[in-house]
Tab-separated table of C-alpha atoms and ligand atoms in Angstrom:
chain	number	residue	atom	x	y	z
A	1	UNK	CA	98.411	35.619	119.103
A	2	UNK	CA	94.937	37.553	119.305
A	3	UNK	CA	94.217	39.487	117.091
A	4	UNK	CA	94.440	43.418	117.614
A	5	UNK	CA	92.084	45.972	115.976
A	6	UNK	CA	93.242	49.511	115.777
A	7	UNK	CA	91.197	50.587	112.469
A	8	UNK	CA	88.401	51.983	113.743
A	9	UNK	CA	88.044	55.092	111.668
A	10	UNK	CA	88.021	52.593	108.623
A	11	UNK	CA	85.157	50.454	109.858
A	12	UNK	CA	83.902	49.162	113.305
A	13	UNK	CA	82.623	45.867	114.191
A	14	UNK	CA	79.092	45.233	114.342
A	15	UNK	CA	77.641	44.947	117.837
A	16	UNK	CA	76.483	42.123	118.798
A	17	UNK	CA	72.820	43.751	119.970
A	18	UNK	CA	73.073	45.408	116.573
A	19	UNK	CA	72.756	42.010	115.157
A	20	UNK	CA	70.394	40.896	117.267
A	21	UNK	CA	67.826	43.779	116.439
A	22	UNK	CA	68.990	43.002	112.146
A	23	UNK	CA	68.124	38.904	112.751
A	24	UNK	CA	63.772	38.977	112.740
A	25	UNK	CA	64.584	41.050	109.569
A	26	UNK	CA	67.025	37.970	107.604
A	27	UNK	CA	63.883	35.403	108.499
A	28	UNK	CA	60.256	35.979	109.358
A	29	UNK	CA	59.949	39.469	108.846
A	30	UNK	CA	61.249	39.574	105.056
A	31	UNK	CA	58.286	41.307	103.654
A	32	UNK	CA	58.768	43.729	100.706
A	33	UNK	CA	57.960	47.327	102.631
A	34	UNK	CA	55.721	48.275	99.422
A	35	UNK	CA	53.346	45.549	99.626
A	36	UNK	CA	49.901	46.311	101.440
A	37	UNK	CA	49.116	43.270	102.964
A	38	UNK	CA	50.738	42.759	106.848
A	39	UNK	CA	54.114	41.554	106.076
A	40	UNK	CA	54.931	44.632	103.973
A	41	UNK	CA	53.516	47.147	106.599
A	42	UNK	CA	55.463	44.982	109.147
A	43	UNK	CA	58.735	46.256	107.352
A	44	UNK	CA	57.560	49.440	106.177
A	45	UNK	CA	56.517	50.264	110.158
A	46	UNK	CA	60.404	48.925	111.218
A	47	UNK	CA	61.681	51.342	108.081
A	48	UNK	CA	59.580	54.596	109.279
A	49	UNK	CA	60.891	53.800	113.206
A	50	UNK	CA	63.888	53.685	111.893
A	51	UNK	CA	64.029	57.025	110.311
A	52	UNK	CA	61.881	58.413	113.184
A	53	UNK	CA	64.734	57.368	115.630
A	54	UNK	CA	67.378	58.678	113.726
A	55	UNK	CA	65.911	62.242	112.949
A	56	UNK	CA	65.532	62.823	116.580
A	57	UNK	CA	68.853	61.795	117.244
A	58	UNK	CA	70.026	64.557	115.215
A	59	UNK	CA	67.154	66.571	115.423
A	60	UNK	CA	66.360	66.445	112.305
A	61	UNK	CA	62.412	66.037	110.567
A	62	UNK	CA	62.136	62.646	109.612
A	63	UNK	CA	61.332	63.733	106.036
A	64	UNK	CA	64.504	64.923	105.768
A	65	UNK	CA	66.622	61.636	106.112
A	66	UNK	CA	67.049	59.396	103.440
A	67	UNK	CA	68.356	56.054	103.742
A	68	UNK	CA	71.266	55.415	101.413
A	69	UNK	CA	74.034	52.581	100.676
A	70	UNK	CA	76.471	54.823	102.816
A	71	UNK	CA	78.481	58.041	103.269
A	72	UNK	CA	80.333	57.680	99.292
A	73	UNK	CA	76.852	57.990	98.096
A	74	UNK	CA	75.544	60.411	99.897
A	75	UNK	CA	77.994	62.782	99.290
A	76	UNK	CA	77.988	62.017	95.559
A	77	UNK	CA	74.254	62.650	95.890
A	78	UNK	CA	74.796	66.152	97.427
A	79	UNK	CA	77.529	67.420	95.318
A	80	UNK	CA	75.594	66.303	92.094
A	81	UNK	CA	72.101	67.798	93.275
A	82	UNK	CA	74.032	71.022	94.296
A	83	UNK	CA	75.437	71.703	90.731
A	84	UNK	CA	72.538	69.976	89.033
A	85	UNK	CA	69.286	70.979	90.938
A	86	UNK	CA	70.364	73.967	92.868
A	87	UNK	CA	72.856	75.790	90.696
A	88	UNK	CA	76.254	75.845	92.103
A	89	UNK	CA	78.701	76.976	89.655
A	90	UNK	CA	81.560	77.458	91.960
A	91	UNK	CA	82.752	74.633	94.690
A	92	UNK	CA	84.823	75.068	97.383
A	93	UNK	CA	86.793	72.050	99.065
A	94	UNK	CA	89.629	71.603	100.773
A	95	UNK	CA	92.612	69.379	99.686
A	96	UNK	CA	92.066	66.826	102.842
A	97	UNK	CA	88.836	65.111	101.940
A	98	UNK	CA	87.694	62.209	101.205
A	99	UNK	CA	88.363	60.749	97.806
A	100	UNK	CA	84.087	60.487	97.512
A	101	UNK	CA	84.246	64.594	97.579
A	102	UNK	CA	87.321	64.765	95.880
A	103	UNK	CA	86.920	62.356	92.743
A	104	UNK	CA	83.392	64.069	92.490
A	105	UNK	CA	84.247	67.098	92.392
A	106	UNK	CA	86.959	66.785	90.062
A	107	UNK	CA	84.943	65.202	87.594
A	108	UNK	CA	82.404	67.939	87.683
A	109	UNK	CA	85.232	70.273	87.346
A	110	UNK	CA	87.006	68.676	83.883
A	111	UNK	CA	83.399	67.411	82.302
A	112	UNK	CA	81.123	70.390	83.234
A	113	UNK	CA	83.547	73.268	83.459
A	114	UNK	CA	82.474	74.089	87.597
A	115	UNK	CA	85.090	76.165	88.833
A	116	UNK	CA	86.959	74.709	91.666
A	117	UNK	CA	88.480	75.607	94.274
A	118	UNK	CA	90.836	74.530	97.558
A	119	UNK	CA	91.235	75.920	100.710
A	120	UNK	CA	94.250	76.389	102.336
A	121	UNK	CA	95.079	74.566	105.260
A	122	UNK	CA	97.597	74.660	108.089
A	123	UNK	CA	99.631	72.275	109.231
A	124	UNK	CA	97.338	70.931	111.855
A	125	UNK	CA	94.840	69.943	109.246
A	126	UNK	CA	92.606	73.041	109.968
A	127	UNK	CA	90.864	74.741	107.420
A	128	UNK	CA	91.607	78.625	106.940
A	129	UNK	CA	88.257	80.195	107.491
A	130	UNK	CA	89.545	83.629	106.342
A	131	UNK	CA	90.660	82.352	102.903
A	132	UNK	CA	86.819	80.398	102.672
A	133	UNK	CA	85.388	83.679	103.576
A	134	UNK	CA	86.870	85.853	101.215
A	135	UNK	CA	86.369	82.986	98.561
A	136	UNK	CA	82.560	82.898	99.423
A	137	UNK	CA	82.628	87.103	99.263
A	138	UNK	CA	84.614	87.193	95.833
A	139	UNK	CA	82.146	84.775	93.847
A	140	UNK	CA	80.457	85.677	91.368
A	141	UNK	CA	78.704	82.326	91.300
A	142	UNK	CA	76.574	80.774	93.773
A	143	UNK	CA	78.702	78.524	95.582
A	144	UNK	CA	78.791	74.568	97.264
A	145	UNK	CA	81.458	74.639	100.132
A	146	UNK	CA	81.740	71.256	100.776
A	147	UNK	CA	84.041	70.293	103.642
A	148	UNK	CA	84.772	67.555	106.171
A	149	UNK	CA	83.927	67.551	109.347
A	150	UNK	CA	86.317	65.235	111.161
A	151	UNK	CA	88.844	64.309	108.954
A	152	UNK	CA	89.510	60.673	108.951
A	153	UNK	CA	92.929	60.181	108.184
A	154	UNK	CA	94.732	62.723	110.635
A	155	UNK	CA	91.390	63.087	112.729
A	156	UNK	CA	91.101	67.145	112.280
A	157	UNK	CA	87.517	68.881	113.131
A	158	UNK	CA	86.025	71.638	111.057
A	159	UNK	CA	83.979	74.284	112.460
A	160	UNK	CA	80.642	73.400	111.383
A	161	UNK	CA	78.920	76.144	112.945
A	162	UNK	CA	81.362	78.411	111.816
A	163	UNK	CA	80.896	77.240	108.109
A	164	UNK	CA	77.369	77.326	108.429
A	165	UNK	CA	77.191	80.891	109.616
A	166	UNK	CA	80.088	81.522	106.495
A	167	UNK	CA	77.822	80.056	103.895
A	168	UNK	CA	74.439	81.207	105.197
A	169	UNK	CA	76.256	84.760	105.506
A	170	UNK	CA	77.059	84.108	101.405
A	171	UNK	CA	73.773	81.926	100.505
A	172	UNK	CA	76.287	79.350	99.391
A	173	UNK	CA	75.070	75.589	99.897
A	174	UNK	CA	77.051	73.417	102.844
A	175	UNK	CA	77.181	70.098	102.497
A	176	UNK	CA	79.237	68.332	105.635
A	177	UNK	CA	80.877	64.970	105.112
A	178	UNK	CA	79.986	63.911	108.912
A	179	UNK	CA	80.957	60.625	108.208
A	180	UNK	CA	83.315	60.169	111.102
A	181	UNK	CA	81.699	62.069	113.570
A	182	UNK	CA	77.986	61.255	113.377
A	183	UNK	CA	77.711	58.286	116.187
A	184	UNK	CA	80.890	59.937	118.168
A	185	UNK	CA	79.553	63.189	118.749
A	186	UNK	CA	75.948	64.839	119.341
A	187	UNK	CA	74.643	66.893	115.936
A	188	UNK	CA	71.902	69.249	116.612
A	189	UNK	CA	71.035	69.587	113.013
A	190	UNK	CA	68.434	72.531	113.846
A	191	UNK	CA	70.547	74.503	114.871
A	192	UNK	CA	73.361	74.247	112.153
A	193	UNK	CA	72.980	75.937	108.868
A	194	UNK	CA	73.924	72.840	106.192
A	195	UNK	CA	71.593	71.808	103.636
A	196	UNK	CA	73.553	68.590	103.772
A	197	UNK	CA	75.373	65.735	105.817
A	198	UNK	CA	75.774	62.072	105.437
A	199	UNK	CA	76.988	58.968	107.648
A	200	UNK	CA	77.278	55.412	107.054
A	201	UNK	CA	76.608	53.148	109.600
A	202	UNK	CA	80.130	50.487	109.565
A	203	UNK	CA	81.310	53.503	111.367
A	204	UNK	CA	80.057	53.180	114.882
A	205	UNK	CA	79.108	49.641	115.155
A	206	UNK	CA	76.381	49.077	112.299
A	207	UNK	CA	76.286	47.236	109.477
A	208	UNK	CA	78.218	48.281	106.352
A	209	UNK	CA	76.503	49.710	103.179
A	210	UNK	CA	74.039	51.679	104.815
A	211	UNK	CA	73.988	55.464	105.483
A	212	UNK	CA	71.948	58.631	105.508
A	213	UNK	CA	71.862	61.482	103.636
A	214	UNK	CA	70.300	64.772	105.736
A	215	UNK	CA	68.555	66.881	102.769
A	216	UNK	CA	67.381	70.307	104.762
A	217	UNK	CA	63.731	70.828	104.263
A	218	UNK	CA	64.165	74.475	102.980
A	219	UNK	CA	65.673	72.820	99.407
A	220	UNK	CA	64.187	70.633	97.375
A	221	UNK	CA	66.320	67.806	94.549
A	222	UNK	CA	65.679	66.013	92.022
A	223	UNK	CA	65.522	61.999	92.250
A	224	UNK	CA	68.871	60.377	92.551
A	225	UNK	CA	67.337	56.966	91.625
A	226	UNK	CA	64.451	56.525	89.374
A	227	UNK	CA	62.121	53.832	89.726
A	228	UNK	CA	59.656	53.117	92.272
A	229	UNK	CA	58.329	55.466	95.244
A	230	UNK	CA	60.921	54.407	98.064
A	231	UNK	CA	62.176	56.767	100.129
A	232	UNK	CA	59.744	59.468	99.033
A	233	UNK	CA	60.204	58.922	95.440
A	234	UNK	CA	64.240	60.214	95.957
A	235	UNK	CA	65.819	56.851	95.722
A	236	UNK	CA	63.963	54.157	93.997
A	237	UNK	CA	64.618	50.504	94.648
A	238	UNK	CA	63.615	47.896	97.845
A	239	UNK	CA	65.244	49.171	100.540
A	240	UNK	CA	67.810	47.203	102.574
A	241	UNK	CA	65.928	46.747	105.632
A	242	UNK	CA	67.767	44.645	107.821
A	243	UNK	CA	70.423	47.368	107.113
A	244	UNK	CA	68.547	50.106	107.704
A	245	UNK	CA	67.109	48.873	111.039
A	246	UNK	CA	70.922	47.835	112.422
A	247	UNK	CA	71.820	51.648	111.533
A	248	UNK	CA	69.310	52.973	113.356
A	249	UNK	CA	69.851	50.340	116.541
A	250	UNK	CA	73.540	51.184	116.353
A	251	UNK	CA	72.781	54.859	116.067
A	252	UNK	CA	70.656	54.733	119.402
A	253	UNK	CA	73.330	52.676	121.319
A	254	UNK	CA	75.891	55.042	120.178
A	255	UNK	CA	74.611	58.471	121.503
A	256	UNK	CA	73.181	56.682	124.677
A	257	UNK	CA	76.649	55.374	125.865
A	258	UNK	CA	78.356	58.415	124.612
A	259	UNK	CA	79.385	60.046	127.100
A	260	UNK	CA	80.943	56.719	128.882
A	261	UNK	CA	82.092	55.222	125.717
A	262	UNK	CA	84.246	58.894	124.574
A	263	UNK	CA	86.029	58.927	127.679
A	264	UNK	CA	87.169	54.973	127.923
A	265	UNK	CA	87.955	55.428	123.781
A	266	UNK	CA	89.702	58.966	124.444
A	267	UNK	CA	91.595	57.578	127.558
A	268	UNK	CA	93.108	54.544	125.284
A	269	UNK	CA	93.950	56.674	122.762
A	270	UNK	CA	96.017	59.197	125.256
A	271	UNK	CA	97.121	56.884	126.453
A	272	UNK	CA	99.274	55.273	123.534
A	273	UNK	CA	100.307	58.615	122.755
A	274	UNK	CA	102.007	58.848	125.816
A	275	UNK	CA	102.891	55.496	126.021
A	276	UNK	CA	104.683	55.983	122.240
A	277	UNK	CA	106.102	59.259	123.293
A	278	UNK	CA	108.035	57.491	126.414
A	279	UNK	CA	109.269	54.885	124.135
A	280	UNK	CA	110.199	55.861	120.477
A	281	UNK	CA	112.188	58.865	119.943
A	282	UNK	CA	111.625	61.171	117.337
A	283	UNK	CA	107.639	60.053	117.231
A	284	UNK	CA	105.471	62.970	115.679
A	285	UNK	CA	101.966	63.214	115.950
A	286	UNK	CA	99.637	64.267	112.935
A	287	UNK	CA	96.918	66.685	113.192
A	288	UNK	CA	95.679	68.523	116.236
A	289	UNK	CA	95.624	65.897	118.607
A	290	UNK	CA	95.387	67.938	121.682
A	291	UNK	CA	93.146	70.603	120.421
A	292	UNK	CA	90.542	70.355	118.374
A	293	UNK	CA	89.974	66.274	117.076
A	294	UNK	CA	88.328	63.090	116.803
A	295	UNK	CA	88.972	61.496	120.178
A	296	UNK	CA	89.576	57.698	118.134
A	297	UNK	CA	91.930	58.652	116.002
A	298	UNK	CA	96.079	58.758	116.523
A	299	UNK	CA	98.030	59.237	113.624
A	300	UNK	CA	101.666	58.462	114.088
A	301	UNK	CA	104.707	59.822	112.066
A	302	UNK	CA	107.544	57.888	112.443
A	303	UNK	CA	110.944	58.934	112.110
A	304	UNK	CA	111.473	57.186	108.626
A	305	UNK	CA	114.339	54.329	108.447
A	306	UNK	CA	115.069	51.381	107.100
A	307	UNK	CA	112.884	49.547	109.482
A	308	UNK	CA	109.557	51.623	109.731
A	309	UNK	CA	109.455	51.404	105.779
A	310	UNK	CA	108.001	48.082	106.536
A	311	UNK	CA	105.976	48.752	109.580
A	312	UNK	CA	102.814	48.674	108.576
A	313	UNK	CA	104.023	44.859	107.567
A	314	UNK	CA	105.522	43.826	110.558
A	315	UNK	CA	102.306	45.002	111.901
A	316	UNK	CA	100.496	42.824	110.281
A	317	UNK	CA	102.445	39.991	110.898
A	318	UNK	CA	101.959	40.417	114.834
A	319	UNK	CA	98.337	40.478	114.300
A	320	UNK	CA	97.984	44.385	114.445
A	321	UNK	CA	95.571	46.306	112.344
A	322	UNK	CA	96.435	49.784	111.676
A	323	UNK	CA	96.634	51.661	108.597
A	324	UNK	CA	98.581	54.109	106.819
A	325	UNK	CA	96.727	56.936	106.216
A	326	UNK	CA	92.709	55.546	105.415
A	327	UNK	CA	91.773	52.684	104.481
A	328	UNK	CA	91.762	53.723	100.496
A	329	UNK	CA	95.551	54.392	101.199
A	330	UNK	CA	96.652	51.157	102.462
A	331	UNK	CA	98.110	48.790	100.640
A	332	UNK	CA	98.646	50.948	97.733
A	333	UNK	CA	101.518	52.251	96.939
A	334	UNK	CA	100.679	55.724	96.487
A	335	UNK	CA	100.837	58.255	99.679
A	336	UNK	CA	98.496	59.710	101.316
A	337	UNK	CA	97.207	63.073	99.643
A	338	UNK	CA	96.133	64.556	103.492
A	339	UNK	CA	99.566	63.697	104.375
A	340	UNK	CA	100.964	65.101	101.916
A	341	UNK	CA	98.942	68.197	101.833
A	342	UNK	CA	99.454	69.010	105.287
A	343	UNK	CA	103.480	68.125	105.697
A	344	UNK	CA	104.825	68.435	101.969
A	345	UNK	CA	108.045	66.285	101.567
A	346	UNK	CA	107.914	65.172	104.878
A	347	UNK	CA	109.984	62.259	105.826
A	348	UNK	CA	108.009	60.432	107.486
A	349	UNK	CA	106.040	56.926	107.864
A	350	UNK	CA	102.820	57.443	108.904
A	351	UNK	CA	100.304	55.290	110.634
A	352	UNK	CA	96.824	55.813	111.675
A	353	UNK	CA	95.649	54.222	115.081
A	354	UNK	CA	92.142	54.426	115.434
A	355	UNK	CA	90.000	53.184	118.711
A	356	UNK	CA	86.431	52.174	119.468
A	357	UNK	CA	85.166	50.876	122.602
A	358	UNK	CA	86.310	47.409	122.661
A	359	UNK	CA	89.594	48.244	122.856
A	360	UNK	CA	92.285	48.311	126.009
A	361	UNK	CA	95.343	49.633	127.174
A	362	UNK	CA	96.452	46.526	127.400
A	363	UNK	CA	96.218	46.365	123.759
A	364	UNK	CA	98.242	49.616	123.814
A	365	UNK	CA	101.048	47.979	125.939
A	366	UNK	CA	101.066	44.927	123.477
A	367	UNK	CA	101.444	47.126	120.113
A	368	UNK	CA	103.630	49.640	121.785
A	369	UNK	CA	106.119	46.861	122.376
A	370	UNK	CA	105.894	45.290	118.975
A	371	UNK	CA	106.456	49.090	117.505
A	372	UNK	CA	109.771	49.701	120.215
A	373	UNK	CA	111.067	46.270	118.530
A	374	UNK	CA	110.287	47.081	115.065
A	375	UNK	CA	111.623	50.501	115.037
B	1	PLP	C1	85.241	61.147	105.909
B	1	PLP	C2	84.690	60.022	105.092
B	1	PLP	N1	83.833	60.288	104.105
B	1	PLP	C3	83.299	59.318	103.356
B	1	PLP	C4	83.619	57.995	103.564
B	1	PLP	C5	82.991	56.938	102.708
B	1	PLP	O1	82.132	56.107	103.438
B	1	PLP	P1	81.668	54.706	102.849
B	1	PLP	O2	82.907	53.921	102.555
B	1	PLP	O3	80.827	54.083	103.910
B	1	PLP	O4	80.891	54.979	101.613
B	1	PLP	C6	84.529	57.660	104.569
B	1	PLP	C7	84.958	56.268	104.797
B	1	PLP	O5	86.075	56.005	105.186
B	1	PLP	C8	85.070	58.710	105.371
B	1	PLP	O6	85.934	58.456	106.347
């Protein structure tokens, strides 16, 4: 039986004319970017394109994109050079993010004594903006509000003009994990107010281990890898070219098929909830799926029995990816913190469907009849 691949929000596969723009890169053009002579300003010219393309994609100066090994880096980078470099005392989070914020800023909070603290959020998986205003108004320190924008497990969206406005209200510094929504929706980075986002380019067709990291001109940082002069003297070391260019290519593609590509991944999605709804009583959906969300991602609580214990299982033995919260969560046997941060002692089984453009509703009919036997 085919294979089926609902795990989008975990990583994408690479398009094919992504690949075929990385290929010159793997052979004749292999030339290290910082020699002079022509095969180095071959790649250095590819390198500077790239960047070019992707700051006017999100209208952004190209000095202020940085090409990094992907979003867990960047945001490391961020939260690190907002406590070390621009002197954040106080960080604000919210329990739903991604274990790169959360493990980061945890650490900073037991070795370095930064105060800490979470947001509340409803059960939706929205943030409340009151509570991060009168956080930001009751500081004595300067603050980092780092927050999500999409989150990728129960497909939420933050405000991010609303945070912006919060934080440049409170001259606290944003940094916005746009990890799942940079390639799925347009970012006008002039006219936001955050000093920081990231991506990473497995996420909407490109290869994996390359991101960006947006630093806003108006702030300046300290290195985050010493060495030699690439990428402005920021992050030393050769950069990964062919990676670099395939971000950039799958960057383009992405925001020039948009529109088209939203609709056919939103309609799948709908789709299956409907289709799930008609089919398997007592099926919950996580999130805000209606309202405001990530049009790929569905995540699924079913009622919990005997039988959807081992669902995500029985999945995989019909050839169906999916996974149970992200991809960090699967397969180990601890829960899901967003999960359980958003329903608390819930009993449920959750799992996360997530769509890209190669995907059907014919695909949709096939799992949904696997699920109505498994359940
Ligand atoms: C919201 C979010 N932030 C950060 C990351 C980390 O990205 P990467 O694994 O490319 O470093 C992910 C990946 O799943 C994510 O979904």
């Amino acid at each position: 039986m085919a294979r089926i691949y609902f795990d989008n929000a975990a990583t994408t596969p690479l398009d094919p004319e992504v690949f075929q723009a990385m290929v010159p890169f793997f052979t004749e053009k292999f030339g290290n970017p910082s020699s002079i002579y022509s095969y180095g300003r071959e790649t250095r010219m590819a390198i500077e394109n790239a960047r070019k393309t992707v700051a006017r994609i999100l209208n952004a100066h190209p000095a202020e994109i940085f090409f990094t090994s992907g979003g867990t880096e960047s945001t490391n980078t961020a939260i690190n050079a907002a406590v070390f470099d621009l002197g954040c005392k106080h960080i604000i989070t919210s329990p739903l993010e991604h274990h790169a914020t959360l493990h980061s800023v945890e650490h900073l909070s037991n070795d370095f004594g930064i105060k800490l603290s979470y947001l509340n959020v409803f059960p939706n998986g929205q943030i409340d903006y009151d509570h991060l205003e009168n956080l930001l108004k009751e500081s004595k320190e300067k603050c980092l509000v780092s927050l999500m924008h999409a989150n990728n497990e129960i497909g939420t969206i933050t405000d991010i003009e609303k945070v912006g406005n919060l934080c440049k209200e409170y001259e606290a510094i944003y940094n916005a994990d746009t990890v799942q929504t940079v390639g799925h929706f347009p970012i006008d980075l002039k006219r936001l107010h955050v000093h920081f986002i990231n991506a990473a380019g497995h996420k909407f067709h490109g290869p994996k281990g390359v991101g960006i990291l947006y630093i806003n001109e108006n702030i300046k940082i300290h290195p985050f890898v010493n060495g030699g002069s690439q990428e402005r003297g920021m992050r030393a070391g050769t950069e990964n070219i062919y990676g670099i260019i395939g971000f950039a290519k799958a960057l383009e593609l992405a925001i020039d098929n948009l529109q088209q590509e939203s609709s056919h991944i939103r309609e799948v999605r709908d789709y299956m909830k409907e289709s799930l709804m008609k089919n398997i009583p007592g099926v919950r959906f996580n999130g805000d799926p209606d309202g405001k969300s990530l049009y790929t991602v569905l995540s699924v609580a079913f009622p919990k029995t005997e039988k959807s214990d081992m669902l995500l299982f029985n999945l995989d033995i019909h050839n169906i990816c999916a996974s149970g919260g992200s991809a960090c969560t699967s397969g180990v046997e601890k829960g899901s913190h967003v999960i359980s941060a958003v329903a608390p002692g819930s009993n449920q089984q959750t799992v996360r469907f997530s769509f890209s453009k190669y995907n059907t509703k014919e695909e949709v009919d096939v799992v949904v009849d696997k699920l109505k036997e498994m359940i």
